[in-house]
Structures are given as structure tokens and as C-alpha cells.
Tab-separated table of C-alpha atoms in Angstrom:
chain	number	residue	atom	x	y	z
A	28	MET	CA	-0.060	-0.055	-0.048
A	29	ALA	CA	2.850	2.473	0.775
A	30	ALA	CA	4.312	2.076	-2.886
A	31	SER	CA	0.648	2.922	-4.192
A	32	LEU	CA	0.798	5.968	-2.310
A	33	ALA	CA	4.247	7.069	-3.493
A	34	GLY	CA	4.552	10.788	-4.285
A	35	VAL	CA	0.829	11.458	-3.023
A	36	ALA	CA	2.190	13.822	-0.252
A	37	SER	CA	3.868	15.957	-2.636
A	38	ILE	CA	0.869	16.693	-4.800
A	39	VAL	CA	-1.485	17.116	-2.154
A	40	GLY	CA	-2.538	20.871	-2.006
A	41	CYS	CA	-3.119	23.807	-4.437
A	42	SER	CA	0.223	25.260	-4.755
A	43	ALA	CA	3.909	24.508	-4.514
A	44	THR	CA	3.720	24.731	-0.780
A	45	GLY	CA	0.453	22.781	-0.484
A	46	ILE	CA	-1.502	25.681	0.750
A	47	ALA	CA	-3.977	27.726	-1.150
A	48	GLN	CA	-4.116	31.211	-1.296
A	49	PRO	CA	-7.159	32.267	0.892
A	50	ALA	CA	-10.605	32.492	-1.124
A	51	PRO	CA	-12.337	35.682	-1.143
A	52	SER	CA	-14.807	35.912	1.668
A	53	THR	CA	-18.191	37.967	1.578
A	54	ALA	CA	-18.732	41.635	2.759
A	55	HIS	CA	-18.265	40.299	6.382
A	56	THR	CA	-14.442	40.850	7.054
A	57	SER	CA	-14.475	40.625	10.923
A	58	VAL	CA	-16.224	38.850	13.632
A	59	ALA	CA	-17.586	41.253	16.332
A	60	VAL	CA	-18.741	39.517	19.489
A	61	ASP	CA	-21.625	41.467	19.828
A	62	GLY	CA	-22.711	40.292	23.608
A	63	PRO	CA	-23.246	37.394	25.749
A	64	TRP	CA	-25.077	34.181	24.883
A	65	ARG	CA	-28.669	34.646	24.622
A	66	THR	CA	-31.916	32.873	23.590
A	67	TRP	CA	-32.960	32.941	20.294
A	68	THR	CA	-34.230	31.095	17.044
A	69	LYS	CA	-32.761	31.509	13.482
A	70	SER	CA	-34.178	30.123	10.515
A	71	LEU	CA	-31.484	28.542	7.910
A	72	SER	CA	-31.453	28.097	4.159
A	73	ARG	CA	-31.279	24.594	2.845
A	74	GLN	CA	-27.562	25.651	2.165
A	75	GLU	CA	-26.618	26.977	5.120
A	76	ALA	CA	-28.056	23.802	6.932
A	77	SER	CA	-26.244	21.354	4.280
A	78	GLY	CA	-23.357	20.648	6.692
A	79	SER	CA	-22.825	20.281	10.407
A	80	CYS	CA	-22.583	22.941	13.021
A	81	GLY	CA	-20.611	23.255	16.009
A	82	ALA	CA	-19.762	26.071	18.638
A	83	THR	CA	-16.727	27.918	20.369
A	84	THR	CA	-17.083	30.222	23.417
A	85	HIS	CA	-17.778	32.933	20.791
A	86	GLN	CA	-19.976	31.820	18.041
A	87	VAL	CA	-21.847	28.996	16.342
A	88	VAL	CA	-19.962	27.878	13.187
A	89	CYS	CA	-21.845	25.482	10.408
A	90	SER	CA	-20.121	23.927	7.117
A	91	THR	CA	-22.041	23.982	4.021
A	92	ALA	CA	-22.037	21.823	1.006
A	93	PRO	CA	-19.717	21.077	-0.450
A	94	ASP	CA	-16.903	22.905	1.477
A	95	GLY	CA	-17.973	26.271	2.907
A	96	PHE	CA	-18.777	27.893	6.081
A	97	VAL	CA	-21.066	30.316	7.854
A	98	GLY	CA	-20.624	31.902	11.374
A	99	VAL	CA	-23.576	32.668	13.732
A	100	SER	CA	-23.955	35.335	16.207
A	101	ARG	CA	-24.177	33.833	19.828
A	102	ALA	CA	-26.187	36.775	20.849
A	103	THR	CA	-28.853	37.276	18.097
A	104	GLY	CA	-28.273	34.038	15.789
A	105	ALA	CA	-27.662	36.244	12.975
A	106	ILE	CA	-25.398	35.128	10.290
A	107	THR	CA	-22.209	37.211	10.735
A	108	TRP	CA	-20.002	35.983	8.224
A	109	THR	CA	-19.845	33.535	5.216
A	110	VAL	CA	-16.944	31.446	3.454
A	111	PRO	CA	-18.767	30.587	0.257
A	112	ALA	CA	-18.077	26.826	-1.138
A	113	THR	CA	-15.553	26.468	-4.030
A	114	GLY	CA	-18.091	25.332	-6.375
A	115	GLY	CA	-19.059	22.157	-7.766
A	116	GLY	CA	-21.764	19.615	-6.243
A	117	GLY	CA	-21.495	16.903	-3.790
A	118	LYS	CA	-22.081	16.466	-0.307
A	119	ASN	CA	-20.326	17.964	2.732
A	120	GLY	CA	-18.050	15.798	4.559
A	121	GLY	CA	-18.632	17.306	8.258
A	122	LEU	CA	-16.995	19.779	10.806
A	123	VAL	CA	-14.134	19.847	13.022
A	124	VAL	CA	-13.452	22.722	15.252
A	125	ASP	CA	-10.012	23.665	16.847
A	126	ALA	CA	-11.083	26.591	19.233
A	127	ALA	CA	-7.508	27.266	20.350
A	128	ASP	CA	-6.297	28.039	16.790
A	129	GLU	CA	-9.530	29.783	15.930
A	130	ARG	CA	-9.969	27.475	13.215
A	131	ALA	CA	-12.762	25.171	11.466
A	132	ALA	CA	-12.000	22.659	8.899
A	133	THR	CA	-14.528	20.749	6.323
A	134	SER	CA	-14.185	18.649	3.596
A	135	GLY	CA	-16.108	18.001	0.220
A	136	GLY	CA	-14.860	15.399	-2.166
A	137	HIS	CA	-11.295	16.408	-3.383
A	138	THR	CA	-11.126	19.584	-1.240
A	139	LEU	CA	-10.002	20.016	2.554
A	140	ARG	CA	-10.718	23.588	3.623
A	141	ALA	CA	-10.181	25.848	6.753
A	142	ALA	CA	-12.127	28.978	7.927
A	143	ASN	CA	-10.345	31.706	10.291
A	144	LEU	CA	-13.205	31.905	13.100
A	145	ARG	CA	-11.566	35.300	14.381
A	146	THR	CA	-11.994	37.048	11.078
A	147	GLY	CA	-14.690	34.888	9.077
A	148	LYS	CA	-12.412	34.286	6.020
A	149	ALA	CA	-11.022	31.259	4.441
A	150	ALA	CA	-7.663	30.295	5.883
A	151	TRP	CA	-6.433	27.565	3.644
A	152	THR	CA	-7.451	24.871	1.330
A	153	HIS	CA	-5.587	21.632	0.070
A	154	ARG	CA	-7.082	19.688	-3.016
A	155	LEU	CA	-6.456	16.008	-3.536
A	156	PRO	CA	-6.036	14.298	-7.047
A	157	SER	CA	-9.354	13.575	-8.814
A	158	GLN	CA	-9.131	9.995	-8.070
A	159	ARG	CA	-8.933	10.597	-4.481
A	160	SER	CA	-11.567	11.800	-1.758
A	161	TYR	CA	-11.397	13.043	1.869
A	162	LEU	CA	-13.536	10.740	3.913
A	163	ASP	CA	-13.022	11.613	7.644
A	164	MET	CA	-11.377	14.275	9.882
A	165	ALA	CA	-10.539	15.203	13.251
A	166	ALA	CA	-8.626	18.232	14.970
A	167	ALA	CA	-6.597	18.551	18.028
A	168	ASP	CA	-3.779	20.324	19.675
A	169	GLY	CA	-3.261	22.732	16.640
A	170	VAL	CA	-3.506	19.904	14.096
A	171	VAL	CA	-6.169	18.893	11.686
A	172	TYR	CA	-6.018	15.481	10.449
A	173	ALA	CA	-7.761	13.947	7.381
A	174	LEU	CA	-8.070	10.512	5.929
A	175	ASP	CA	-8.327	9.953	2.224
A	176	ALA	CA	-8.482	7.059	-0.089
A	177	LYS	CA	-9.099	6.362	-3.965
A	178	SER	CA	-12.777	7.419	-4.844
A	179	ASP	CA	-13.497	3.720	-5.843
A	180	ALA	CA	-11.761	2.046	-3.114
A	181	VAL	CA	-14.526	1.262	-0.966
A	182	GLN	CA	-16.518	-0.127	-3.637
A	183	THR	CA	-14.056	-2.239	-5.346
A	184	GLU	CA	-11.025	-2.716	-3.570
A	185	GLY	CA	-12.135	-2.880	0.188
A	186	TYR	CA	-10.480	-0.679	2.494
A	187	THR	CA	-6.956	-0.398	0.652
A	188	ASN	CA	-5.062	2.694	-0.578
A	189	VAL	CA	-5.990	4.809	2.412
A	190	ALA	CA	-3.968	7.610	3.770
A	191	LEU	CA	-3.897	9.891	6.769
A	192	GLY	CA	-2.586	13.347	6.565
A	193	ALA	CA	-1.780	15.977	9.190
A	194	PHE	CA	-1.954	19.812	8.679
A	195	ARG	CA	-1.015	22.679	11.018
A	196	ALA	CA	-4.383	24.358	11.807
A	197	SER	CA	-2.957	27.860	11.879
A	198	ASP	CA	-1.747	28.021	8.129
A	199	GLY	CA	-2.668	24.344	6.489
A	200	ALA	CA	1.227	23.520	6.497
A	201	PRO	CA	1.483	19.917	5.526
A	202	LEU	CA	3.180	17.908	8.297
A	203	TRP	CA	2.822	14.470	7.018
A	204	HIS	CA	0.819	12.183	4.775
A	205	LYS	CA	1.067	8.615	5.301
A	206	ALA	CA	-0.374	5.329	3.863
A	207	VAL	CA	-2.261	3.598	6.798
A	208	ASP	CA	-4.222	0.633	7.443
A	209	ALA	CA	-7.738	1.877	8.427
A	210	ILE	CA	-11.337	1.712	8.106
A	211	PRO	CA	-11.994	5.062	6.403
A	212	TYR	CA	-15.540	5.423	7.601
A	213	GLU	CA	-15.083	4.335	11.255
A	214	GLY	CA	-13.362	7.127	12.479
A	215	ILE	CA	-10.261	8.697	13.444
A	216	THR	CA	-9.574	10.385	17.153
A	217	ALA	CA	-6.913	12.418	18.241
A	218	PHE	CA	-5.515	13.711	21.765
A	219	GLY	CA	-2.315	13.841	23.861
A	220	GLY	CA	-0.134	14.620	20.910
A	221	ARG	CA	-1.308	11.433	19.228
A	222	VAL	CA	-3.877	10.501	16.576
A	223	TYR	CA	-5.746	7.139	16.574
A	224	SER	CA	-6.886	4.748	13.862
A	225	THR	CA	-8.201	1.260	13.564
A	226	ASP	CA	-8.340	-1.300	10.728
A	227	GLY	CA	-10.739	-3.333	12.753
A	228	THR	CA	-8.252	-5.991	13.818
A	229	LYS	CA	-5.806	-3.417	15.708
A	230	VAL	CA	-5.626	0.067	16.672
A	231	THR	CA	-2.529	2.376	15.684
A	232	ALA	CA	-1.448	5.366	17.266
A	233	ARG	CA	0.787	7.821	15.635
A	234	ASP	CA	2.929	10.912	16.803
A	235	ALA	CA	1.032	14.094	15.967
A	236	ARG	CA	3.897	15.960	14.698
A	237	SER	CA	5.875	13.088	12.705
A	238	GLY	CA	3.210	10.570	11.768
A	239	ARG	CA	5.646	8.080	13.039
A	240	SER	CA	3.633	4.969	14.574
A	241	VAL	CA	4.483	5.102	18.344
A	242	ALA	CA	2.164	2.014	19.518
A	243	THR	CA	0.017	-0.685	18.228
A	244	SER	CA	-2.664	-2.844	20.017
A	245	PRO	CA	-2.617	-6.508	19.944
A	246	PRO	CA	-4.316	-7.695	16.728
A	247	GLY	CA	-7.193	-10.233	16.776
A	248	THR	CA	-10.584	-11.131	16.315
A	249	ALA	CA	-13.353	-12.451	18.614
A	250	SER	CA	-16.006	-15.142	18.074
A	251	TYR	CA	-19.507	-14.500	19.532
A	252	GLY	CA	-22.657	-16.915	18.747
A	253	GLY	CA	-20.398	-18.613	16.176
A	254	VAL	CA	-19.706	-15.126	14.322
A	255	ARG	CA	-16.296	-14.101	13.710
A	256	LEU	CA	-15.964	-10.383	14.308
A	257	ASP	CA	-13.305	-7.890	14.151
A	258	TRP	CA	-11.824	-7.112	17.801
A	259	CYS	CA	-11.761	-3.187	17.452
A	260	PRO	CA	-14.063	-1.947	14.365
A	261	HIS	CA	-14.825	1.510	15.958
A	262	LEU	CA	-13.295	3.911	18.256
A	263	ILE	CA	-14.865	6.086	20.955
A	264	SER	CA	-12.795	8.766	22.732
A	265	GLY	CA	-13.126	11.854	25.139
A	266	GLY	CA	-11.547	13.087	28.428
A	267	GLY	CA	-8.455	11.350	27.561
A	268	TYR	CA	-9.829	8.025	27.525
A	269	LEU	CA	-9.899	5.641	24.203
A	270	VAL	CA	-12.402	2.895	23.868
A	271	CYS	CA	-12.878	0.154	21.601
A	272	ALA	CA	-16.346	-0.755	20.437
A	273	GLY	CA	-18.628	-2.623	17.916
A	274	SER	CA	-19.428	-0.656	14.517
A	275	PRO	CA	-22.650	1.325	14.471
A	276	GLY	CA	-22.756	0.499	10.603
A	277	THR	CA	-22.937	-3.354	11.174
A	278	ALA	CA	-25.578	-5.088	9.614
A	279	GLY	CA	-25.713	-8.404	11.809
A	280	ASP	CA	-26.669	-8.885	15.338
A	281	ALA	CA	-23.534	-9.714	17.105
A	282	PHE	CA	-21.008	-7.237	18.499
A	283	PRO	CA	-17.724	-7.497	20.313
A	284	PRO	CA	-17.733	-6.274	23.974
A	285	LEU	CA	-16.448	-2.558	24.854
A	286	ARG	CA	-12.677	-2.497	25.434
A	287	ARG	CA	-10.934	0.151	27.061
A	288	LEU	CA	-7.274	0.974	25.752
A	289	ASP	CA	-4.390	2.246	27.532
A	290	PRO	CA	-3.875	5.565	25.329
A	291	VAL	CA	-0.081	5.099	25.668
A	292	THR	CA	0.569	1.505	25.210
A	293	LEU	CA	-2.924	0.569	23.563
A	294	GLY	CA	-2.858	-2.549	25.521
A	295	PRO	CA	-6.432	-3.376	26.613
A	296	LEU	CA	-8.034	-2.640	29.821
A	297	ARG	CA	-11.240	-4.196	31.391
A	298	THR	CA	-14.709	-2.285	31.402
A	299	ALA	CA	-17.876	-3.009	32.699
A	300	ALA	CA	-19.733	-3.418	29.504
A	301	GLU	CA	-19.151	-6.923	28.557
A	302	ASP	CA	-22.307	-8.050	26.935
A	303	PRO	CA	-22.187	-7.985	23.290
A	304	GLY	CA	-26.118	-8.351	22.718
A	305	LEU	CA	-26.567	-4.639	21.901
A	306	LYS	CA	-25.518	-2.567	19.112
A	307	PRO	CA	-23.351	0.246	20.227
A	308	GLU	CA	-24.551	3.410	18.217
A	309	ARG	CA	-22.698	6.362	19.679
A	310	GLY	CA	-20.872	7.208	22.750
A	311	VAL	CA	-19.608	10.235	24.878
A	312	ILE	CA	-16.900	10.220	27.750
A	313	SER	CA	-16.392	12.618	30.456
A	314	SER	CA	-13.034	13.914	31.775
A	315	ASP	CA	-13.482	11.585	35.102
A	316	GLY	CA	-14.220	8.801	32.923
A	317	VAL	CA	-17.868	8.047	32.713
A	318	LEU	CA	-19.000	6.542	29.524
A	319	VAL	CA	-22.369	7.178	28.145
A	320	LEU	CA	-23.133	4.978	25.103
A	321	PHE	CA	-26.279	4.804	23.203
A	322	GLU	CA	-27.094	0.936	22.873
A	323	ASP	CA	-29.873	-0.189	20.425
A	324	THR	CA	-31.392	-3.546	19.391
A	325	PRO	CA	-30.135	-4.684	15.970
A	326	GLU	CA	-33.807	-6.223	15.477
A	327	ASP	CA	-36.131	-3.358	16.312
A	328	PRO	CA	-33.653	-0.263	16.111
A	329	GLY	CA	-34.990	3.021	17.329
A	330	THR	CA	-35.753	3.007	20.861
A	331	GLY	CA	-32.433	2.095	22.386
A	332	THR	CA	-30.943	3.142	25.752
A	333	TRP	CA	-28.128	5.245	27.027
A	334	ASN	CA	-26.048	3.282	29.468
A	335	ALA	CA	-23.513	4.907	31.508
A	336	TYR	CA	-20.269	2.941	32.745
A	337	ASP	CA	-17.530	4.170	34.839
A	338	LEU	CA	-14.281	3.251	33.044
A	339	ASN	CA	-12.067	3.742	36.136
A	340	HIS	CA	-14.008	1.501	38.531
A	341	PRO	CA	-15.673	-0.874	35.976
A	342	ARG	CA	-19.055	-0.745	36.718
A	343	LYS	CA	-22.577	0.269	35.119
A	344	LEU	CA	-23.820	3.232	36.670
A	345	TRP	CA	-27.140	3.948	35.194
A	346	SER	CA	-29.680	3.746	32.261
A	347	TYR	CA	-31.979	6.024	30.426
A	348	ASP	CA	-34.395	4.746	27.796
A	349	THR	CA	-34.980	7.247	25.026
A	350	THR	CA	-35.530	7.422	21.124
A	351	THR	CA	-32.422	9.390	20.087
A	352	GLU	CA	-28.720	8.995	19.819
A	353	GLU	CA	-28.054	12.845	19.824
A	354	ALA	CA	-26.363	13.624	22.930
A	355	GLU	CA	-23.648	15.823	24.250
A	356	LEU	CA	-21.644	16.729	27.725
A	357	SER	CA	-21.847	20.301	29.064
A	358	GLY	CA	-21.210	21.649	32.559
A	359	GLY	CA	-20.447	18.196	34.220
A	360	ARG	CA	-23.892	16.773	32.916
A	361	PHE	CA	-25.123	14.573	30.180
A	362	VAL	CA	-27.328	16.394	27.765
A	363	THR	CA	-30.143	14.706	25.363
A	364	PHE	CA	-33.441	14.699	24.377
A	365	THR	CA	-36.357	13.382	26.297
A	366	PRO	CA	-37.998	10.293	24.535
A	367	GLY	CA	-40.195	10.854	21.634
A	368	ASN	CA	-42.947	8.389	22.623
A	369	ASP	CA	-44.034	9.692	26.105
A	370	ASP	CA	-45.485	12.690	27.698
A	371	THR	CA	-42.142	14.382	28.274
A	372	ARG	CA	-41.413	14.780	24.482
A	373	GLY	CA	-39.941	17.776	22.876
A	374	ARG	CA	-37.539	18.673	25.806
A	375	VAL	CA	-33.960	18.880	26.414
A	376	ILE	CA	-33.054	16.930	29.553
A	377	THR	CA	-29.677	17.130	31.526
A	378	ILE	CA	-28.647	14.255	33.748
A	379	ASP	CA	-25.938	13.926	36.547
A	380	LEU	CA	-23.291	11.944	35.219
A	381	HIS	CA	-22.957	9.842	38.236
A	382	ALA	CA	-26.276	9.685	39.855
A	383	GLY	CA	-28.182	9.337	36.696
A	384	PRO	CA	-32.048	9.857	35.908
A	385	ASP	CA	-32.864	8.731	39.488
A	386	GLY	CA	-30.660	11.538	41.105
A	387	THR	CA	-32.073	13.856	43.885
A	388	GLY	CA	-31.368	17.287	45.025
A	389	THR	CA	-28.517	19.222	43.043
A	390	ALA	CA	-28.172	15.782	41.219
A	391	ALA	CA	-31.643	15.496	40.205
A	392	PRO	CA	-32.225	15.733	36.210
A	393	ARG	CA	-33.431	18.944	34.846
A	394	MET	CA	-35.818	19.481	31.880
A	395	SER	CA	-36.424	22.405	29.496
A	396	PRO	CA	-39.854	23.280	28.378
A	397	PRO	CA	-41.146	21.952	25.307
A	398	TYR	CA	-39.848	23.317	22.093
A	399	LEU	CA	-41.071	22.704	18.752
A	400	GLN	CA	-37.304	22.345	17.350
A	401	SER	CA	-36.710	19.485	19.921
A	402	ARG	CA	-39.509	17.085	18.844
A	403	GLY	CA	-38.472	13.656	17.453
A	404	GLY	CA	-40.171	14.592	13.861
A	405	GLU	CA	-37.655	17.374	13.591
A	406	HIS	CA	-34.436	15.172	13.811
A	407	PRO	CA	-32.823	17.460	16.182
A	408	ALA	CA	-29.037	17.508	17.136
A	409	LEU	CA	-27.395	19.371	20.284
A	410	ILE	CA	-24.646	21.877	19.864
A	411	THR	CA	-22.724	22.757	23.213
A	412	PRO	CA	-20.537	25.860	23.311
A	413	GLU	CA	-17.315	25.757	25.150
A	414	GLY	CA	-16.988	27.137	28.421
A	415	ARG	CA	-19.905	27.874	30.900
A	416	SER	CA	-22.155	29.743	28.409
A	417	GLY	CA	-25.283	28.530	30.096
A	418	GLN	CA	-26.839	27.931	26.631
A	419	VAL	CA	-27.282	24.721	24.430
A	420	VAL	CA	-28.234	25.143	20.690
A	421	VAL	CA	-30.906	22.887	19.296
A	422	GLU	CA	-30.611	22.230	15.437
A	423	PRO	CA	-33.704	20.738	13.842
A	424	ARG	CA	-32.841	19.059	10.668
A	425	THR	CA	-36.279	18.885	9.228
A	426	HIS	CA	-37.046	22.414	9.309
A	427	HIS	CA	-33.547	23.920	9.007
A	428	ALA	CA	-33.047	26.281	11.860
A	429	LEU	CA	-31.059	26.866	14.936
A	430	ARG	CA	-32.336	27.555	18.630
A	431	SER	CA	-30.323	28.799	21.281
A	432	ILE	CA	-31.879	27.939	24.900
A	433	PRO	CA	-30.862	28.119	28.465
A	434	LEU	CA	-29.232	24.762	29.651
A	435	PRO	CA	-31.656	23.001	31.926
């Protein structure tokens, strides 16, 4: 595989240095912080809502198809700046935000772009050769990472000819670009000066600045119910913790158990979640080692359960039955939507990470008033600003909008 990627690093980018000239922005040339976080509702055009959204301390930022950006005021919800897409069709590849370097990055097909969150202008652009596409991204510690592969790799060659590139977030300078054994759609994660990827049977850690492989987990597969499964098809991270889980894209009904990995050695550590009978869909991990995992039944998906596990003292803490895999962490609490099939529907709920939904006093659950944007039929997502804003942003994806509300 390394031979098939020979020379790729030298042709990534739009100029001799691999860094494109910043694209012209619209009339918004600077970002003014025009007040604190407030309550507001803002309708979005289909183009403005065609990607993903995130938030820093100062603003909401959304990607637009295929590779543009918009900035949204924390005080009013107004669009404060726009970085137009470079043209052409195609879907947006998602969004990552590096608040420390005031950059947001997105991808669309052959293009990887970053916006300067302070000025509201394009920061840098990289383009791959026409036969390759960007497939996944991550950002941490001033570095943006992007997985790319041949455009037909998944359809005709399996997961081959995959590469991982690292770019300095501030100016897009290429740091390294290497062939890797990785499942391109199962995610990469980065923290603590390392970037992690999985090929299903093993996890590899690379140095953030050099790309050098510094650790590899023991390779292997596992058998459950007579079905042979990859040992680690999906990575979940947060708070400095790293967990292997079954893939949410699995079509079968058998899944490997969760395994916590030592981020330094990648040796497996025991967790409290050993039963592979439920399908893991999405997880978040707090800084004190509480993993909250949405697990669903593969035979009748859609009404799963958020299960909380203490990773440091392996045990299950609590469960919360709901109908959404949308959730975030904010203010030391777990934030999600109430179930769409009971009387509390249409609300945002926050739950103490250790006490769970049965907590009392200051650890009791807290719910918002019902909002149209929070109803299940709107397929809403949650955006939690950094810091102690006291707000959470709901993004309904049926009727495109953003709604900033007080965090319950």
C-alpha cells in the first residue's frame, strides 16, 4: 500500500507549498462579539444547513455543501460571516473545530478547507488528485487530520489505498501524509499529541507532529454466537480515554464487547460493559471517565438506551431509555432529548453523570420547556458551546433552524 501512495504527499495541495491562497469571503470581513450568549431562534436556508454545526465560546459555526462555512452570532443568531463553497456539487464531509487556533475545517470530495473563526475568512485549502477523496477528519492540539482514499476504494478494493494526512491548523502547512491500515468510515480520533486509527483488528497510534507509529494494540478477532468479529471496528474517545466498540454500521446482530485501551501502550483494559448483545451506536466520555453509550437492539432499532459506565472502577452506573442517539456533555452533565414516545417529548434534559435519572437534590435531572425544534420528528441535534455559556443550541434538521436555549 505504501508503494501505491508514493508521491501523493507531494501533490496534495493547491500550490507548490501545498497551501492555497485564501478564497475571497463575503462582505463580512471581521467577527464582532456582540454580546453574551442569549436565547434566540434562527431559520437557516437549505444551503446554510447542508453540513454540520459546532460552537466555540464566541459563536456557532456551520459547514455548507460542499466545502463552505457560515458563522452565527451567539447573541442574536444572525449570520455574521460567510465563506462560500468553492463550487461544484457533492455532499459536505462534516466539520471539526479547533477553538484554540480559531479554525474550523471541513471537506467536500477532493477538497479540505479551513476557515479563520476570528476574521470569518477562508484560512487555507488543500485539494487531492481527482481520483482521491477525503473521507473523515479530526482536530486536536493545533493539528487537523484527514483520511483520504481512492474514490473507488470502498466499492471495488475494500479498505485499501487509504492515507492519513496531518496539517497545521493555523496555516494549513502539511506536516505528514502516510499510507495507513484504517477503516475510513469508522473514525479517527486525536488527543494527547497522538492520532489513533483502527483497521478493525488493531489500533495504531501515531505521533501528531511526525506521523511515526508509536504504539499498536494486540491484533485479533473474537467469536460470539459462532460469528467471527473484528476485535475493534470503532473508536470512541473523550476526556483522555479511548474505547473500542462494535461498529454502528454493522448489519449483523453480534457485536464485540467494549474494551478500554491504554492511550500510551494501547493495551486492553477491562470495562464493565461485557455483553455484546446490544448494538453500540454512539458514545461520549467525560473527563472523569464516565462513558455514556447509546445501545440499541439490532432487530428493532430506534428505541435504544443510554447506558453509563464508570471506566475507572469498571461498573455500570445507570440507564436512560430514549429514542435518540443525539447527546453531548456540558457543565459536568449529560445532555440529550427526552423520549419521543412519552409525555415529556420535545424537551432537552440534563442528567448528572454519576447519579443518573434517579438522582435527587442538586443531582436530579432537569428538563427544559417543550420546544417545537426539539420534537423527534424534527430529527434535532445538540450543539454545546465551550466554556460556561449556560446555553445549548438545538438544530432541527427537518425544518432547518438553530435555537439557542438556556441549559436546563
